[in-house]
Structures are given as C-alpha cells and as structure tokens.
Amino acid sequence: MIIEQKITLKNYKCFDKDGGGFEKILPINLIIGKNNSGKSSLIELVRFLIDKNSEFISVGRNSLIPEVIIEHKLTQSEISKVFPSGRSGGGIPGPGDHRNYGMQFLDKKYTYRLGVNGNKNFVNIDAEYVSHAQKYIETLASVIAEPLYNKTFCYITAERDVLKETSNENILPTPNGSGATNTIQQIINRTNRDSKLIEQELLNELNRIINPEIKFTRILVQQEESNYWEVFFEDTIGSRIALSKMGSGIKTVLLVLLNLIVRPVIENKNRNSYVFAFEELENNLHPSLQRRLYNYIRDYSENHSAYFFLTTHSSVVIDAFGTYKNSQLIHVVNNIEKSVSNTILAQNGTKQILDDLGIKASDILQSNGVIWVEGPSDRNYINKWLKLMAPELIEGLHYSIMFYGGRLLSNLTFDFEWFNKEVIPLLKINRNAFVVLDRDGKTMNAKINDTKSRITSEIGDQNSWITKGREIENYLSDKVIKAWLSSKHGKSNEFIGDKNTKLEDSLVQTDNKIKIKYNLSKTAYSAEIAEFIDEASLDVLDLKSNLQNLKSQIIKWNQ
C-alpha cells in the first residue's frame, strides 16, 4: 500500500521551482495548512497523476510550464525489460550481456518528468553510466509505472450540498453534491437497480457513523408536485424528516457514503481501484461526528486497500490519524512569495501545525476522555498494556493521555465545586477523566498522602488508579526487565525486582556493574522496555484489574 516514490510539483500556482508534494504516498494522506496555502493544488496533483489531464499542465506560474517530477528506485523487473539477458555489444562494457551491466542500477534513484497522457521523460539517475547506455537509461522511464497508475479518482469539494432535484439520466453525484438526490431516487425506484444498496447497505453504514445521537430506520425519496425529488429519513419513533431540514453534517456523511459505497457498484469497479480526495469534511461537523467519520474512513481504507487524500483545518484529524501507522501529515505553508510542503514524521513539526490550526488548550474538550499520568514514560507503559488488553482502543481516537508532572498534582483538582485562582479544575477541561498515581510509599501498607487521597476522593475510585507497588515501573515483571537488559544493553544478568523499590535502585542492587541511569532517560528506556511486554507479563500485582477498570471507563466515554 505504501508507494515509495517522491512526487514534486513545480511552477504551479503557489508552488515555484522548488515545488512541493509528497515524499511518498500512504493509505491515508492528510494535507494540513491555512487557507490559500496550496492544499487544493496538491489534490489537483493527485488528480493529474491519475488522469494526466492537459488543463493541469497548462496552468503555470510566472509563465513557466508546470512540472511533475517523480523519484523512483529502480527494480529488477524494470531493469530486465530495458537491459535484457542475451544481448551484448553496442558500446556497453563489461563481460556478459546487457543484463549484467544494467543490474548496477538496481535500487538506484531514477528521476523522471511525468507529462500529459502518461508520457515520461528521463531527468537524472543517481549512478554513473557510459554514453552508449544513454538511450537505454532514457527508455527506463517508459517501463516505470507512475504512482497511482490505473486508479480512479473520486473527489468531494469543500463547498457542497445535497438538494432537491428533478429526474435526469446522470446517476453519479458530482464533487459538490449535485446529483446525489437523483442517484438515490434512481437506485430506489428503477427496476434495473438493486434498491437494497440504498435502503439497507448505505442506511446501515450511515447509522454506524451517526449513532448514538440519532438512528434512522428507513431512507426513501418522494416526488413533490413540482416534480422535484426529496430524500427523507424515518427515525425509531416513525417521524419522517426531510434531508433539506437537516444540518449539513448529515449531508456530508451521506455524500461520503454515496462515493464510498454506491459509486463502485454503479461503475462496476473494485473499491481498491479508487483514490478518494475529500476536502474539509469537518465543515459543520461536531467533533464527535468527525471522529466517527474519520474512523470509518480509516477502516474503509484498511478493509478495501483504498487511498485517501484529506485536506483539513481540524485538530480532530491529528487526534484520529496522528499516531496511525498508515497515515502521514503533509503540512503546506505559504510565506506570501511561495508555498512549501513538509511531511510531518516527528513531533518537531507538530507545534507549527497547531499554531496554523489555531488550537487552544480548550480543544482538549474535543477528546472523548483524558487519562492523566505523571509523565511520558507512564504513557508508554499504559498504551502498551491497553494494546494487549483492548487492541480496539486507539489513543487520539478513543482517549488522550496528558501529563500532570509529579509535584504539580497538588495544584490540580477534580472537584467542580472547589475552585480558586491557584487550582486547575481538570474536569472543566474534560469531564471524562481518569488519573494514574504512583503510591510512592516504602511499603504497600504505607499511608497515601493527603493530596492523592483528595484526588481519588474527588474523582472517585472508578476513575483513579493508585499503584500497588511504589511506582508504575513496579508492574514490570522481572522477565520483561531481563529481556530488555539482554536485548538492548547486552546485560545477561539475573534481575530481581522489589515492588517497593524504584527500578533504577533495583538495577543497581542486582548488579552494580549495570550503569543504566533509568531515571535520567525514563522516556527512552520505557519505550525500549515496552517492546518486551506481553500478555503473560500482565499478571503482576493488581495490574490486570486496574487495566480492566480503565478499559471499561474508556468504553463508557465512547458509547
């Protein structure tokens, strides 16, 4: 599914000779940036990759001709087509045949220019070659399959609506939603169409996204005296609601499903043959509905191997896809003179994205629930434990994790009633909250300090977890620590942990030759240790029962 080709668009609208584009293509490609930054230009680039339309190339910048430059690593199959076995001479050196000479270019970076009708012209190769091989090198461009070759482009614009319509012969909706009503009425009313596609399959998928706020039991179309068709929905109590009376959020979801579910049937194509480009789906969608729609898109991509390019201004997208392995963020920035694009693969690009999106601390309200932990190392362990116990729960989609930072806890409260200028009311940020606290006592019977007792009293036992051991690291089994020491640090020593002793002290007590200062690099070491945690290692102290409770709370947040 990952297309390992770099695609650069030059001299087009806001992109100059330096260009912008994609380092590679993943199943989910999120294009983020301010208005007029160049997001739509990248969507137009995707369309050109598929249909090679001449209008695209004709719209240049500063009277220059637009260029689409693609970098590709040569494969054995491609080389064999141009440098075949059994041919020799022609000025190509070396013993044996052309095939032996050509194999020196295996995995070398080959750059070509993609033109109208799929014409490809050689630009450069990251390797030396003799002059007699020039024509062969140039021919390589013609045997390379360009990115998204043989795919079908499907587009929804940012400005869209689903309106009442008269009958016509066009059965597919346009990118702005025109024709959607006609699509529904034709499939329901015509004998050569299967009405179950709308009345059952599309309706079921619609309910999957819009629940629990509302549930529809029926979708139908009726014709007015003016000959205009109108889409109606019936709810669980039998009320019939016209689509024109509903908010634009339902219309957006309906239009998305018409393209994802209905279009492939009408066009008689497999769903994996499509590249879907949807602009600003979040417009007029409540954050919770956004999450469910984006989650649906993610599942659709996984189940049908379809590619998506999504432009957005929404921070919910970062929550839904920011940590998803099959997605990437492409940040487009315009500095007045030109636009540039950067693929965000690390957290160092996140801050500028958040600034561009205008995200404030209050946006935490959009999260379904927040798990408050002391620091990043706790997050690494909790995410790994939850992945083992409840793999369906995804950080950024079903829950978020935030840090309260140890001693800062005394300045926090979960009580709505108690508030003063020195207290941070976390439940005002998000009423769905769960807090994880290190016990910090030297024995398991040690008294919990007043601050932690107050927090658990305010938030409730079901929404808090005080570790039974001294700290969260005490839930790590000896077997896990030994595997980590052996694999990551070449230490084959036996490890004996004490549930009332800090991990860094237990390491020293086991063998004073172990020079690992766990507390100085907790985040990095915890990420390493998490790799060795498995289901068998969950049977430590009360870990399983607390994880089960945490899982239950997250499920409640997402009902």
XYZ file of C-alpha atoms in Angstrom:
559
model
C 0.000 0.000 0.000
C 2.901 2.411 0.598
C 4.100 3.951 -2.670
C 7.787 4.727 -2.209
C 8.073 7.419 -4.868
C 8.755 11.086 -4.204
C 6.439 13.362 -6.200
C 7.213 17.063 -6.605
C 5.022 19.690 -8.250
C 6.905 22.719 -9.622
C 5.856 26.020 -11.182
C 2.168 25.534 -10.458
C 0.032 28.230 -8.824
C 1.607 28.885 -5.392
C 4.486 26.404 -5.883
C 7.635 27.742 -7.540
C 10.674 25.968 -8.977
C 11.431 24.383 -5.591
C 7.971 22.873 -5.585
C 6.001 20.843 -3.076
C 4.356 17.446 -2.940
C 4.696 14.045 -1.316
C 7.771 12.235 -0.018
C 5.759 9.055 -0.550
C 2.112 8.006 -0.597
C 0.460 6.193 2.302
C -3.098 4.851 2.533
C -4.189 7.980 4.463
C -2.611 11.298 3.434
C -3.645 14.349 5.451
C -2.977 17.733 3.881
C -2.990 20.473 6.511
C -2.497 24.208 6.199
C -4.109 27.630 6.236
C -6.496 28.855 3.547
C -4.784 29.586 0.231
C -1.646 27.764 1.319
C -1.736 25.250 -1.537
C -3.685 22.291 -0.157
C -6.019 22.123 -3.159
C -3.045 22.288 -5.534
C -1.795 19.013 -4.055
C -5.234 17.481 -4.624
C -5.006 18.655 -8.249
C -1.583 16.992 -8.421
C -3.125 13.701 -7.277
C -5.794 14.007 -9.965
C -3.155 14.631 -12.619
C -1.250 11.510 -11.543
C -4.392 9.543 -12.343
C -5.983 11.186 -15.411
C -2.991 13.110 -16.904
C -5.291 15.977 -17.918
C -3.758 18.608 -20.180
C -5.515 21.509 -18.400
C -3.363 20.915 -15.339
C -0.101 21.334 -17.230
C -1.398 24.482 -18.942
C -1.784 26.447 -15.674
C 1.759 27.623 -14.983
C 3.381 30.072 -12.564
C 5.159 33.171 -13.881
C 4.670 31.981 -17.488
C 6.568 28.762 -16.754
C 5.291 25.303 -17.668
C 4.291 23.220 -14.614
C 6.377 20.142 -13.960
C 5.627 16.909 -12.118
C 8.932 15.325 -11.110
C 8.996 11.784 -9.724
C 11.863 9.993 -7.981
C 11.765 6.208 -8.085
C 14.031 3.328 -7.050
C 14.645 1.002 -9.974
C 13.526 -2.606 -9.643
C 14.961 -5.788 -11.135
C 11.878 -6.227 -13.312
C 12.192 -2.739 -14.813
C 15.909 -3.136 -15.491
C 15.368 -6.519 -17.181
C 12.904 -5.002 -19.651
C 15.457 -2.453 -20.895
C 18.696 -4.385 -20.330
C 17.664 -7.907 -21.399
C 19.669 -11.040 -20.972
C 21.224 -12.413 -24.162
C 22.078 -9.043 -25.725
C 25.630 -7.689 -25.809
C 27.829 -5.138 -27.551
C 26.605 -1.747 -28.712
C 29.281 0.022 -26.744
C 28.074 -1.231 -23.345
C 31.146 -2.501 -21.447
C 31.721 -5.428 -19.191
C 31.706 -9.195 -19.531
C 28.478 -10.989 -20.303
C 25.325 -9.351 -21.601
C 23.423 -6.094 -21.114
C 21.561 -7.548 -18.149
C 24.752 -7.750 -16.097
C 25.537 -4.113 -16.875
C 22.013 -2.939 -16.106
C 21.899 -4.586 -12.672
C 24.301 -1.956 -11.336
C 21.289 0.391 -11.364
C 19.196 -1.797 -9.045
C 17.671 0.338 -6.243
C 19.280 3.494 -7.673
C 17.254 6.706 -7.600
C 15.789 7.381 -11.045
C 14.150 10.767 -11.672
C 11.704 11.396 -14.492
C 9.182 14.024 -15.585
C 5.536 12.973 -15.951
C 3.635 14.621 -18.792
C 0.215 14.607 -20.446
C -1.173 11.167 -21.455
C 1.391 9.479 -19.230
C 4.458 10.496 -21.217
C 7.599 10.114 -19.113
C 10.948 11.762 -19.770
C 14.251 10.944 -18.110
C 15.738 13.654 -15.864
C 18.509 12.041 -13.848
C 19.832 8.809 -12.353
C 21.881 8.573 -9.168
C 24.608 6.475 -10.815
C 27.344 6.700 -13.409
C 26.893 5.174 -16.876
C 28.686 5.128 -20.217
C 27.450 7.356 -23.019
C 26.359 4.346 -25.100
C 23.890 3.432 -22.367
C 22.177 6.841 -22.553
C 19.309 5.656 -24.759
C 18.722 2.628 -22.515
C 18.701 4.822 -19.419
C 16.159 7.129 -21.048
C 13.995 4.151 -22.042
C 13.731 3.091 -18.395
C 11.240 5.937 -17.859
C 8.736 4.287 -20.195
C 8.645 0.988 -18.270
C 8.140 2.548 -14.823
C 4.532 2.552 -13.601
C 3.821 6.044 -12.293
C 2.269 6.466 -8.806
C -1.461 5.606 -8.638
C -1.328 4.072 -12.099
C -4.639 2.652 -13.298
C -6.598 4.107 -10.375
C -9.913 6.008 -10.450
C -10.127 9.495 -8.945
C -13.111 10.400 -6.751
C -13.448 13.935 -5.402
C -15.629 15.859 -2.918
C -15.174 19.634 -2.725
C -15.155 21.759 0.422
C -18.282 23.615 -0.780
C -21.023 21.005 -1.155
C -24.711 20.379 -0.581
C -27.403 17.783 -1.271
C -30.538 19.449 -2.658
C -33.957 18.523 -4.051
C -33.660 17.632 -7.737
C -35.641 16.743 -10.834
C -35.015 13.477 -12.680
C -32.197 13.226 -15.200
C -30.116 10.476 -16.745
C -26.949 11.176 -14.761
C -26.708 8.705 -11.912
C -23.446 9.702 -10.228
C -23.157 12.711 -7.883
C -20.734 15.491 -8.795
C -17.926 16.614 -6.423
C -20.127 19.383 -4.949
C -23.043 17.043 -4.219
C -25.186 17.901 -7.222
C -26.941 14.786 -8.480
C -26.847 12.978 -5.111
C -30.642 13.046 -4.717
C -31.052 11.777 -8.269
C -28.599 8.951 -7.515
C -30.689 7.802 -4.558
C -34.055 8.039 -6.322
C -32.847 6.149 -9.401
C -31.419 3.263 -7.384
C -34.543 3.006 -5.218
C -37.111 3.420 -7.980
C -35.684 1.782 -11.102
C -36.161 -1.948 -11.671
C -32.687 -2.330 -13.194
C -31.132 -1.234 -9.890
C -30.958 -3.041 -6.541
C -32.740 -0.803 -4.008
C -31.063 -2.704 -1.128
C -27.873 -0.839 -1.944
C -29.530 2.313 -0.573
C -32.274 1.006 1.696
C -30.063 -1.438 3.578
C -26.303 -1.147 2.947
C -25.986 2.637 2.779
C -28.500 3.110 5.625
C -26.620 0.669 7.867
C -23.309 2.425 7.228
C -24.901 5.819 7.845
C -26.213 4.657 11.216
C -22.796 3.251 12.054
C -21.352 6.764 11.763
C -24.128 8.955 13.207
C -25.014 6.768 16.207
C -25.608 7.308 19.097
C -27.010 10.810 18.513
C -29.661 9.512 16.128
C -30.702 6.334 14.378
C -32.634 6.074 11.129
C -34.818 3.064 10.337
C -35.586 3.962 6.736
C -34.377 6.061 3.807
C -36.739 6.949 0.974
C -37.408 9.513 -1.754
C -40.659 11.236 -2.620
C -41.591 13.474 -5.527
C -43.262 16.816 -4.947
C -45.950 18.285 -7.196
C -43.251 20.455 -8.732
C -41.534 17.226 -9.893
C -38.597 17.722 -7.518
C -37.401 14.652 -5.656
C -36.620 14.943 -1.932
C -34.744 12.498 0.310
C -36.427 11.571 3.613
C -35.340 9.623 6.688
C -37.520 7.908 9.276
C -36.342 7.604 12.869
C -37.101 4.979 15.516
C -40.400 6.619 16.543
C -41.661 6.825 12.972
C -41.058 10.516 12.384
C -40.231 11.345 8.770
C -37.600 14.050 8.306
C -36.718 15.734 5.014
C -32.993 15.922 4.262
C -33.428 19.594 3.389
C -34.470 20.214 7.008
C -31.345 18.566 8.411
C -27.955 20.059 9.117
C -25.137 19.943 6.611
C -23.309 17.345 8.724
C -25.726 14.562 7.724
C -25.456 15.674 4.101
C -21.665 15.426 4.221
C -21.756 11.917 5.684
C -24.368 10.875 3.107
C -22.286 12.245 0.237
C -19.176 10.460 1.509
C -21.070 7.153 1.680
C -22.539 7.608 -1.794
C -18.972 7.774 -3.082
C -17.550 5.008 -0.899
C -20.437 2.518 -1.077
C -22.609 3.323 -4.095
C -20.186 4.661 -6.715
C -18.111 1.426 -7.022
C -21.315 -0.555 -7.661
C -22.578 1.850 -10.313
C -19.188 1.980 -12.043
C -18.688 -1.782 -11.582
C -15.234 -1.328 -10.078
C -13.474 -2.771 -7.062
C -13.184 -0.421 -4.105
C -9.422 -0.848 -4.073
C -9.226 0.809 -7.502
C -10.207 4.221 -6.089
C -8.262 7.200 -4.842
C -10.598 9.359 -2.744
C -9.843 13.059 -2.353
C -12.121 14.775 0.168
C -11.748 18.438 1.097
C -12.559 19.725 4.588
C -15.054 17.068 5.624
C -15.127 18.642 9.079
C -17.142 21.647 7.889
C -20.232 21.899 10.138
C -19.492 18.538 11.775
C -19.450 18.207 15.565
C -16.065 16.886 16.822
C -17.568 13.565 17.936
C -19.134 13.032 14.500
C -15.823 13.992 12.877
C -14.048 11.286 14.864
C -16.536 8.619 13.862
C -16.412 9.649 10.201
C -12.613 9.655 10.110
C -12.545 6.344 11.961
C -14.887 4.948 9.313
C -12.571 6.181 6.566
C -9.614 4.543 8.272
C -11.463 1.218 8.491
C -12.577 1.519 4.870
C -9.009 2.088 3.744
C -7.786 -0.936 5.701
C -10.591 -3.244 4.530
C -10.535 -2.243 0.861
C -6.931 -1.070 0.290
C -8.142 2.331 -0.906
C -6.104 5.544 -0.830
C -7.375 8.770 0.743
C -6.161 12.368 0.448
C -7.887 14.585 3.009
C -7.461 18.345 3.298
C -8.421 19.768 6.660
C -8.279 22.606 9.172
C -9.441 20.351 12.003
C -7.394 19.351 15.036
C -9.588 16.250 15.281
C -7.721 14.861 12.294
C -4.476 14.923 14.271
C -6.221 13.026 17.075
C -7.675 10.464 14.671
C -4.643 9.861 12.469
C -1.621 11.473 14.147
C -0.405 8.186 15.657
C -1.852 5.871 12.986
C 0.899 3.927 11.236
C -0.748 4.048 7.797
C -1.125 7.815 7.666
C 1.065 10.864 7.180
C 0.600 14.601 7.661
C 1.624 16.917 4.837
C 1.892 20.474 6.137
C 1.576 23.174 3.473
C 2.841 26.660 4.333
C 2.641 29.836 2.237
C 5.066 32.639 3.037
C 3.405 35.081 0.591
C 6.073 34.542 -2.053
C 5.558 30.797 -2.467
C 4.263 27.633 -0.833
C 6.290 24.726 0.521
C 5.168 21.361 1.839
C 6.688 19.254 4.585
C 5.862 15.707 5.566
C 5.489 15.535 9.317
C 7.142 12.345 10.552
C 8.113 13.538 14.020
C 6.768 15.674 16.819
C 9.039 18.606 15.985
C 6.629 19.688 13.281
C 3.533 19.475 15.408
C 3.754 22.866 17.092
C 3.625 24.842 13.859
C 0.662 22.767 12.702
C -1.180 23.513 15.919
C -0.417 27.215 15.529
C -1.740 27.194 11.956
C -4.922 25.440 13.039
C -5.454 27.932 15.863
C -5.681 25.206 18.503
C -6.006 26.373 22.104
C -5.975 24.467 25.379
C -9.777 24.356 25.327
C -9.602 21.990 22.350
C -8.956 19.206 24.846
C -12.737 19.344 25.225
C -12.966 17.542 21.900
C -11.319 14.427 23.262
C -13.653 11.645 24.352
C -11.719 11.327 27.586
C -8.358 12.125 29.172
C -6.059 9.792 31.089
C -3.846 11.916 33.358
C -0.424 10.412 34.114
C 2.738 11.735 35.705
C 4.912 11.753 32.578
C 5.740 10.327 29.128
C 7.164 7.051 30.458
C 3.813 6.228 32.099
C 2.141 6.872 28.751
C 4.406 4.327 27.026
C 3.503 1.608 29.502
C -0.242 2.324 29.613
C -0.526 2.405 25.831
C 1.260 -0.952 25.545
C -0.876 -2.551 28.270
C -4.084 -1.264 26.695
C -2.956 -2.501 23.287
C -2.607 -6.004 24.728
C -5.858 -5.965 26.683
C -8.045 -3.888 24.342
C -6.429 -3.509 20.885
C -9.582 -1.839 19.559
C -8.940 1.238 21.730
C -6.761 3.836 19.999
C -5.010 6.805 21.537
C -6.092 10.020 19.867
C -9.410 8.479 18.855
C -10.925 6.864 21.944
C -8.809 8.597 24.574
C -5.987 11.093 25.056
C -3.139 10.977 27.558
C -1.911 14.117 29.307
C 0.784 14.727 31.919
C 0.292 16.324 35.309
C 4.007 16.232 36.188
C 4.524 14.837 39.667
C 4.593 17.716 42.174
C 2.143 19.697 40.043
C -0.547 17.359 41.351
C -1.005 19.445 44.483
C -2.229 22.284 42.246
C -4.848 20.179 40.484
C -8.387 19.279 41.450
C -11.165 17.120 40.014
C -13.891 18.797 42.073
C -16.258 21.133 40.182
C -17.238 22.900 43.398
C -13.796 23.693 44.720
C -12.102 26.334 42.638
C -9.771 29.218 43.331
C -7.140 31.057 41.372
C -4.400 28.615 42.383
C -6.341 25.470 41.425
C -6.598 23.960 37.961
C -10.050 22.326 37.550
C -9.215 19.449 35.233
C -12.816 18.337 34.932
C -13.643 21.695 33.381
C -11.220 20.769 30.612
C -12.811 17.369 30.107
C -15.426 15.794 32.353
C -14.334 12.300 31.259
C -11.119 11.934 33.224
C -9.042 9.136 34.730
C -5.906 9.668 36.825
C -2.998 7.283 37.430
C -0.924 7.938 40.576
C 2.312 6.424 41.878
C 1.859 5.294 45.505
C 5.444 6.345 46.397
C 5.294 4.579 49.753
C 8.186 2.492 51.051
C 5.797 -0.345 51.903
C 2.491 -1.444 50.405
C 0.755 -0.523 53.647
C 2.183 2.990 53.763
C -0.413 5.757 54.127
C -1.380 7.538 50.924
C -0.504 11.226 51.176
C -3.245 13.841 51.573
C -3.035 15.199 48.016
C -3.515 11.775 46.435
C -6.300 10.916 48.866
C -8.065 14.158 47.962
C -7.757 13.484 44.232
C -9.149 9.950 44.474
C -11.953 11.177 46.718
C -12.959 13.878 44.247
C -12.772 11.833 41.071
C -13.922 8.510 42.529
C -12.349 5.076 42.820
C -13.629 4.024 39.387
C -11.751 6.893 37.762
C -8.446 6.623 39.603
C -5.622 4.126 39.946
C -3.019 4.263 42.714
C -0.231 1.796 42.027
C 0.073 -1.094 44.452
C 3.848 -1.035 44.091
C 5.911 2.059 44.752
C 5.616 3.359 41.163
C 4.215 2.305 37.815
C 7.518 0.601 36.879
C 6.892 -1.940 39.638
C 4.254 -3.517 37.370
C 7.088 -4.608 35.061
C 7.864 -8.281 35.584
C 11.406 -9.466 36.212
C 11.211 -11.418 32.951
C 10.456 -8.257 30.975
C 13.340 -6.329 32.572
C 15.773 -9.209 31.963
C 14.720 -9.412 28.294
C 15.216 -5.662 27.940
C 18.657 -5.708 29.575
C 19.795 -8.631 27.446
C 18.453 -7.448 24.096
C 19.013 -3.691 24.309
C 22.050 -3.389 26.576
C 23.909 -6.704 26.375
C 23.359 -7.488 30.074
C 22.588 -11.150 30.714
C 22.452 -10.749 34.489
C 19.594 -12.081 36.538
C 17.256 -9.320 37.680
C 15.355 -9.362 40.949
C 12.900 -6.541 41.413
C 11.392 -5.256 44.647
C 7.835 -3.873 44.406
C 8.649 -1.183 46.967
C 11.897 -0.083 45.322
C 12.412 2.225 42.367
C 13.502 0.486 39.173
C 16.748 2.437 38.971
C 17.667 1.287 42.503
C 16.731 -2.324 41.776
C 19.025 -2.302 38.757
C 21.973 -1.212 40.883
C 21.146 -3.621 43.706
C 21.016 -6.521 41.235
C 24.461 -5.754 39.835
C 26.423 -2.581 40.461
C 28.043 -3.049 37.040
C 24.758 -2.088 35.401
C 25.383 1.576 34.717
C 21.918 2.358 33.369
C 20.501 5.509 34.988
C 16.853 4.782 34.318
C 15.545 7.941 35.967
C 17.664 10.187 33.715
C 16.218 8.749 30.471
C 12.851 7.345 31.539
C 11.051 8.174 28.306
C 13.605 6.500 26.048
C 14.101 3.470 28.314
C 10.354 2.979 28.836
C 9.850 2.884 25.060
C 12.521 0.167 24.863
C 11.039 -1.840 27.739
C 7.516 -1.649 26.273
C 8.687 -3.748 23.329
C 9.141 -6.750 25.650
C 5.808 -6.514 27.474
C 3.450 -9.347 26.501
C 0.154 -10.737 27.790
C 1.901 -13.138 30.164
C 3.597 -10.194 31.886
C 0.283 -8.603 32.914
C -0.104 -10.905 35.917
C 1.724 -8.568 38.294
C 0.130 -7.230 41.485
C -3.244 -5.607 40.647
C -2.271 -4.564 37.123
C -4.936 -6.582 35.307
C -7.818 -5.406 37.467
C -6.820 -1.754 37.104
C -6.426 -2.113 33.345
C -9.834 -3.755 33.128
C -11.356 -0.841 35.021
C -9.562 1.687 32.809
C -10.771 -0.150 29.707
C -14.349 -0.030 30.990
C -14.149 3.712 31.588
C -12.776 4.375 28.090
C -15.586 2.311 26.579
C -18.130 4.388 28.527
C -16.552 7.588 27.187
C -17.029 6.302 23.652
C -20.539 4.859 23.869
